[in-house]
């Protein structure tokens, strides 16, 4: 009789322990996901905004971005070479122009420019927000969202031919919503 009483208590304690363990592990996961989604960051173990960058920070997935805490999709990417000023510009646009290399009316997206100088094949890194960008500038534009003054970037141009430019980028802005663009891209080459 005592044996059955001890066995019943043991089963009850064991079931109670497993119930708490199940509730605790499930609850922690939900709280973690909710916290991640509220900040606009990507889930742990995946790519997200950084305040310090290096060439190893550049992800290997197709290019994507976040503006104002919301993920954006790019309809058009171009690499502009301006003959007169020699500016080189990469635009990650949410809007596609009527024709390749045409004017992008109501541009929304990200821009990285090397003013008066080329963006050459190879690596460019501006590791920290406070680092001097030299001749480079970066910005983003979308209704209701404003570009931050400070940014960091790792850009690797892998190939340039007569029609396109292939590369990878990780560009982060120090704005309230932590806007960024990152990943592999192929841009239409535009000689203007």
XYZ file of N, CA and C in Angstrom, residues 18 24 52 59 70 120 130 152 163 172 179 184:
36
model
N 7.682 17.624 -16.094
C 7.644 17.683 -17.557
C 6.687 18.761 -18.055
N 7.774 26.122 -20.036
C 8.916 27.038 -19.999
C 9.608 27.117 -21.348
N 29.253 47.629 -36.552
C 30.661 47.452 -36.909
C 30.697 46.393 -38.006
N 26.679 39.113 -46.442
C 25.995 37.824 -46.561
C 26.020 37.296 -47.992
N 10.697 47.964 -41.839
C 9.943 47.027 -42.677
C 10.810 46.530 -43.821
N 35.444 50.452 -58.282
C 36.181 49.442 -59.055
C 35.905 48.037 -58.544
N 31.711 56.162 -37.596
C 32.539 57.362 -37.431
C 33.689 57.440 -38.442
N 27.718 52.637 -42.367
C 28.915 51.837 -42.595
C 28.633 50.891 -43.756
N 27.477 45.018 -69.805
C 26.046 45.102 -69.544
C 25.670 45.066 -68.062
N 24.690 49.610 -43.727
C 23.847 49.854 -42.556
C 23.802 51.343 -42.239
N 17.951 50.870 -40.632
C 17.759 50.501 -42.040
C 19.032 49.900 -42.616
N 23.789 39.503 -52.237
C 24.360 39.437 -53.590
C 23.440 40.164 -54.566
